[in-house]
PDB file of C-alpha atoms in Angstrom:
ATOM      1  CA  MET A   1      -0.067   0.000  -0.079  1.00  0.00           C
ATOM      2  CA  SER A   2       1.542   3.350  -0.967  1.00  0.00           C
ATOM      3  CA  ARG A   3       1.792   6.085   1.606  1.00  0.00           C
ATOM      4  CA  PRO A   4      -0.945   8.785   1.332  1.00  0.00           C
ATOM      5  CA  LEU A   5      -0.511  12.519   1.261  1.00  0.00           C
ATOM      6  CA  LEU A   6      -2.129  14.588   4.092  1.00  0.00           C
ATOM      7  CA  VAL A   7      -3.560  18.095   3.091  1.00  0.00           C
ATOM      8  CA  VAL A   8      -4.066  20.401   6.088  1.00  0.00           C
ATOM      9  CA  ASP A   9      -6.105  23.499   5.008  1.00  0.00           C
ATOM     10  CA  ASP A  10      -9.055  25.341   6.542  1.00  0.00           C
ATOM     11  CA  ASP A  11     -10.451  26.585   3.189  1.00  0.00           C
ATOM     12  CA  THR A  12     -12.551  23.683   2.170  1.00  0.00           C
ATOM     13  CA  ASP A  13     -12.792  24.632  -1.439  1.00  0.00           C
ATOM     14  CA  LEU A  14      -9.027  24.984  -1.822  1.00  0.00           C
ATOM     15  CA  ARG A  15      -8.206  21.742   0.052  1.00  0.00           C
ATOM     16  CA  GLU A  16     -10.814  19.752  -1.990  1.00  0.00           C
ATOM     17  CA  ALA A  17      -9.255  21.382  -5.231  1.00  0.00           C
ATOM     18  CA  LEU A  18      -5.764  20.225  -3.946  1.00  0.00           C
ATOM     19  CA  GLU A  19      -6.956  16.873  -2.985  1.00  0.00           C
ATOM     20  CA  GLU A  20      -8.594  16.419  -6.460  1.00  0.00           C
ATOM     21  CA  VAL A  21      -5.424  17.433  -8.286  1.00  0.00           C
ATOM     22  CA  LEU A  22      -3.318  15.206  -6.240  1.00  0.00           C
ATOM     23  CA  ARG A  23      -5.638  12.188  -6.704  1.00  0.00           C
ATOM     24  CA  ASP A  24      -5.712  12.743 -10.453  1.00  0.00           C
ATOM     25  CA  ALA A  25      -1.968  12.501 -10.417  1.00  0.00           C
ATOM     26  CA  GLY A  26      -2.109   9.159  -8.738  1.00  0.00           C
ATOM     27  CA  TYR A  27      -1.715   9.818  -5.111  1.00  0.00           C
ATOM     28  CA  THR A  28      -3.888   8.598  -2.323  1.00  0.00           C
ATOM     29  CA  VAL A  29      -4.950  11.779  -0.371  1.00  0.00           C
ATOM     30  CA  LEU A  30      -6.194  12.419   3.123  1.00  0.00           C
ATOM     31  CA  GLY A  31      -7.601  15.813   4.264  1.00  0.00           C
ATOM     32  CA  ALA A  32      -7.891  17.706   7.442  1.00  0.00           C
ATOM     33  CA  SER A  33      -9.336  21.133   8.064  1.00  0.00           C
ATOM     34  CA  ASN A  34      -6.981  22.089  11.024  1.00  0.00           C
ATOM     35  CA  GLY A  35      -3.893  20.972  12.837  1.00  0.00           C
ATOM     36  CA  LEU A  36      -6.148  19.266  15.522  1.00  0.00           C
ATOM     37  CA  GLN A  37      -7.974  17.241  13.065  1.00  0.00           C
ATOM     38  CA  ALA A  38      -4.778  16.434  11.135  1.00  0.00           C
ATOM     39  CA  LEU A  39      -3.318  14.914  14.442  1.00  0.00           C
ATOM     40  CA  GLU A  40      -6.542  12.683  14.700  1.00  0.00           C
ATOM     41  CA  VAL A  41      -5.994  11.647  10.947  1.00  0.00           C
ATOM     42  CA  LEU A  42      -2.346  10.556  11.755  1.00  0.00           C
ATOM     43  CA  ARG A  43      -3.527   8.764  14.812  1.00  0.00           C
ATOM     44  CA  ARG A  44      -5.709   6.667  12.636  1.00  0.00           C
ATOM     45  CA  GLN A  45      -3.584   6.258   9.569  1.00  0.00           C
ATOM     46  CA  GLU A  46      -1.268   3.393   8.896  1.00  0.00           C
ATOM     47  CA  PRO A  47       1.166   3.702   7.105  1.00  0.00           C
ATOM     48  CA  ALA A  48       2.067   7.227   8.035  1.00  0.00           C
ATOM     49  CA  PRO A  49       1.794   9.792   5.229  1.00  0.00           C
ATOM     50  CA  ALA A  50       4.769  10.381   2.792  1.00  0.00           C
ATOM     51  CA  LEU A  51       4.091  14.148   3.148  1.00  0.00           C
ATOM     52  CA  VAL A  52       2.009  16.696   5.019  1.00  0.00           C
ATOM     53  CA  LEU A  53       1.003  19.763   2.839  1.00  0.00           C
ATOM     54  CA  LEU A  54       0.393  22.247   5.622  1.00  0.00           C
ATOM     55  CA  ASP A  55      -1.457  25.493   5.737  1.00  0.00           C
ATOM     56  CA  MET A  56      -0.238  27.773   8.720  1.00  0.00           C
ATOM     57  CA  MET A  57      -3.140  30.140   9.526  1.00  0.00           C
ATOM     58  CA  MET A  58      -6.034  27.875  10.597  1.00  0.00           C
ATOM     59  CA  PRO A  59      -8.625  27.914  13.569  1.00  0.00           C
ATOM     60  CA  VAL A  60      -8.621  25.375  16.350  1.00  0.00           C
ATOM     61  CA  MET A  61      -4.896  24.689  15.863  1.00  0.00           C
ATOM     62  CA  ASP A  62      -2.525  26.472  13.427  1.00  0.00           C
ATOM     63  CA  GLY A  63       0.056  24.787  11.355  1.00  0.00           C
ATOM     64  CA  ALA A  64       2.982  25.633  13.752  1.00  0.00           C
ATOM     65  CA  THR A  65       1.419  24.108  16.718  1.00  0.00           C
ATOM     66  CA  PHE A  66       0.569  21.126  14.704  1.00  0.00           C
ATOM     67  CA  GLY A  67       4.204  20.749  13.412  1.00  0.00           C
ATOM     68  CA  ARG A  68       5.537  21.114  16.868  1.00  0.00           C
ATOM     69  CA  GLN A  69       3.106  18.194  18.110  1.00  0.00           C
ATOM     70  CA  MET A  70       3.800  16.139  15.106  1.00  0.00           C
ATOM     71  CA  ARG A  71       7.555  16.215  15.702  1.00  0.00           C
ATOM     72  CA  GLU A  72       7.135  14.962  19.471  1.00  0.00           C
ATOM     73  CA  VAL A  73       5.727  11.681  18.209  1.00  0.00           C
ATOM     74  CA  ASP A  74       8.507   9.191  17.276  1.00  0.00           C
ATOM     75  CA  GLY A  75       6.611   7.629  14.174  1.00  0.00           C
ATOM     76  CA  TRP A  76       5.520  10.978  12.695  1.00  0.00           C
ATOM     77  CA  ARG A  77       8.881  13.096  13.543  1.00  0.00           C
ATOM     78  CA  ASP A  78      10.304  12.339   9.990  1.00  0.00           C
ATOM     79  CA  ILE A  79       7.274  12.815   7.934  1.00  0.00           C
ATOM     80  CA  PRO A  80       8.121  15.711   5.388  1.00  0.00           C
ATOM     81  CA  VAL A  81       6.140  18.878   5.818  1.00  0.00           C
ATOM     82  CA  LEU A  82       5.626  21.198   2.904  1.00  0.00           C
ATOM     83  CA  VAL A  83       4.277  24.419   4.088  1.00  0.00           C
ATOM     84  CA  PHE A  84       1.653  26.067   2.068  1.00  0.00           C
ATOM     85  CA  SER A  85       0.718  29.489   2.808  1.00  0.00           C
ATOM     86  CA  ALA A  86      -0.138  32.975   1.540  1.00  0.00           C
ATOM     87  CA  SER A  87       2.064  34.579   4.094  1.00  0.00           C
ATOM     88  CA  ALA A  88       4.985  36.789   2.654  1.00  0.00           C
ATOM     89  CA  ASN A  89       7.265  35.009   5.203  1.00  0.00           C
ATOM     90  CA  ALA A  90       6.363  31.379   4.346  1.00  0.00           C
ATOM     91  CA  ARG A  91       9.962  30.638   3.618  1.00  0.00           C
ATOM     92  CA  GLN A  92      10.812  31.861   7.248  1.00  0.00           C
ATOM     93  CA  VAL A  93       8.104  29.868   8.606  1.00  0.00           C
ATOM     94  CA  ALA A  94       9.139  26.834   6.843  1.00  0.00           C
ATOM     95  CA  GLU A  95      12.697  27.013   7.929  1.00  0.00           C
ATOM     96  CA  GLU A  96      11.777  27.716  11.537  1.00  0.00           C
ATOM     97  CA  MET A  97       9.571  24.643  11.811  1.00  0.00           C
ATOM     98  CA  GLY A  98      12.134  22.456   9.860  1.00  0.00           C
ATOM     99  CA  ALA A  99       9.678  21.934   6.837  1.00  0.00           C
ATOM    100  CA  CYS A 100      11.248  20.562   3.639  1.00  0.00           C
ATOM    101  CA  GLY A 101      10.094  23.398   1.599  1.00  0.00           C
ATOM    102  CA  TYR A 102       7.259  25.889   1.074  1.00  0.00           C
ATOM    103  CA  LEU A 103       4.828  26.808  -1.512  1.00  0.00           C
ATOM    104  CA  ARG A 104       3.197  30.319  -1.804  1.00  0.00           C
ATOM    105  CA  LYS A 105      -0.575  30.520  -2.356  1.00  0.00           C
ATOM    106  CA  PRO A 106      -1.729  30.477  -5.175  1.00  0.00           C
ATOM    107  CA  VAL A 107       0.242  27.949  -6.659  1.00  0.00           C
ATOM    108  CA  ASP A 108      -0.174  26.473 -10.180  1.00  0.00           C
ATOM    109  CA  VAL A 109      -0.664  22.619 -10.657  1.00  0.00           C
ATOM    110  CA  ASP A 110       2.738  22.006 -12.155  1.00  0.00           C
ATOM    111  CA  THR A 111       4.672  23.531  -9.363  1.00  0.00           C
ATOM    112  CA  LEU A 112       2.544  21.950  -6.758  1.00  0.00           C
ATOM    113  CA  LEU A 113       3.149  18.242  -8.411  1.00  0.00           C
ATOM    114  CA  LYS A 114       6.807  18.881  -8.818  1.00  0.00           C
ATOM    115  CA  ALA A 115       7.253  19.911  -5.103  1.00  0.00           C
ATOM    116  CA  VAL A 116       5.139  16.915  -3.819  1.00  0.00           C
ATOM    117  CA  ALA A 117       7.079  14.585  -6.163  1.00  0.00           C
ATOM    118  CA  ALA A 118      10.648  16.304  -5.028  1.00  0.00           C
ATOM    119  CA  ASN A 119       9.757  16.166  -1.135  1.00  0.00           C
ATOM    120  CA  LYS A 120       7.570  13.052  -0.297  1.00  0.00           C
ATOM    121  CA  ALA A 121       9.166  10.485   1.463  1.00  0.00           C
ATOM    122  CA  PRO A 122      10.043   7.340  -0.574  1.00  0.00           C
ATOM    123  CA  GLU A 123       7.925   4.234  -0.309  1.00  0.00           C
ATOM    124  CA  ALA A 124       9.275   1.438   1.934  1.00  0.00           C
ATOM    125  CA  SER A 125      10.969  -1.389  -0.038  1.00  0.00           C
TER     126      SER A 125
END
């Protein structure tokens, strides 16, 4: 079973559009509307996602808090995180949280797919 991708964004329309693009590209995709819901998805998910595409500004639990809590769990610590933000300081935020990279919203499909392919964890052999 291939490892899924986890898309975490409170904008339902955007999240569903991202999920559809990624599914069309052949990925299995999970979604969450905030950091707290994303932690619940991680608890239920086996195998762990190959990549988390993470919005930073969300209600309930923001991306930074989610990232810190995710990194405290041994089985989740090494999941790559790709920050996905409209913030002008997305790069700085990504560096501070140890993300593998960042994408600025809005992003075109080709850039998204290249970033996902380049940053997702390899499948176990």
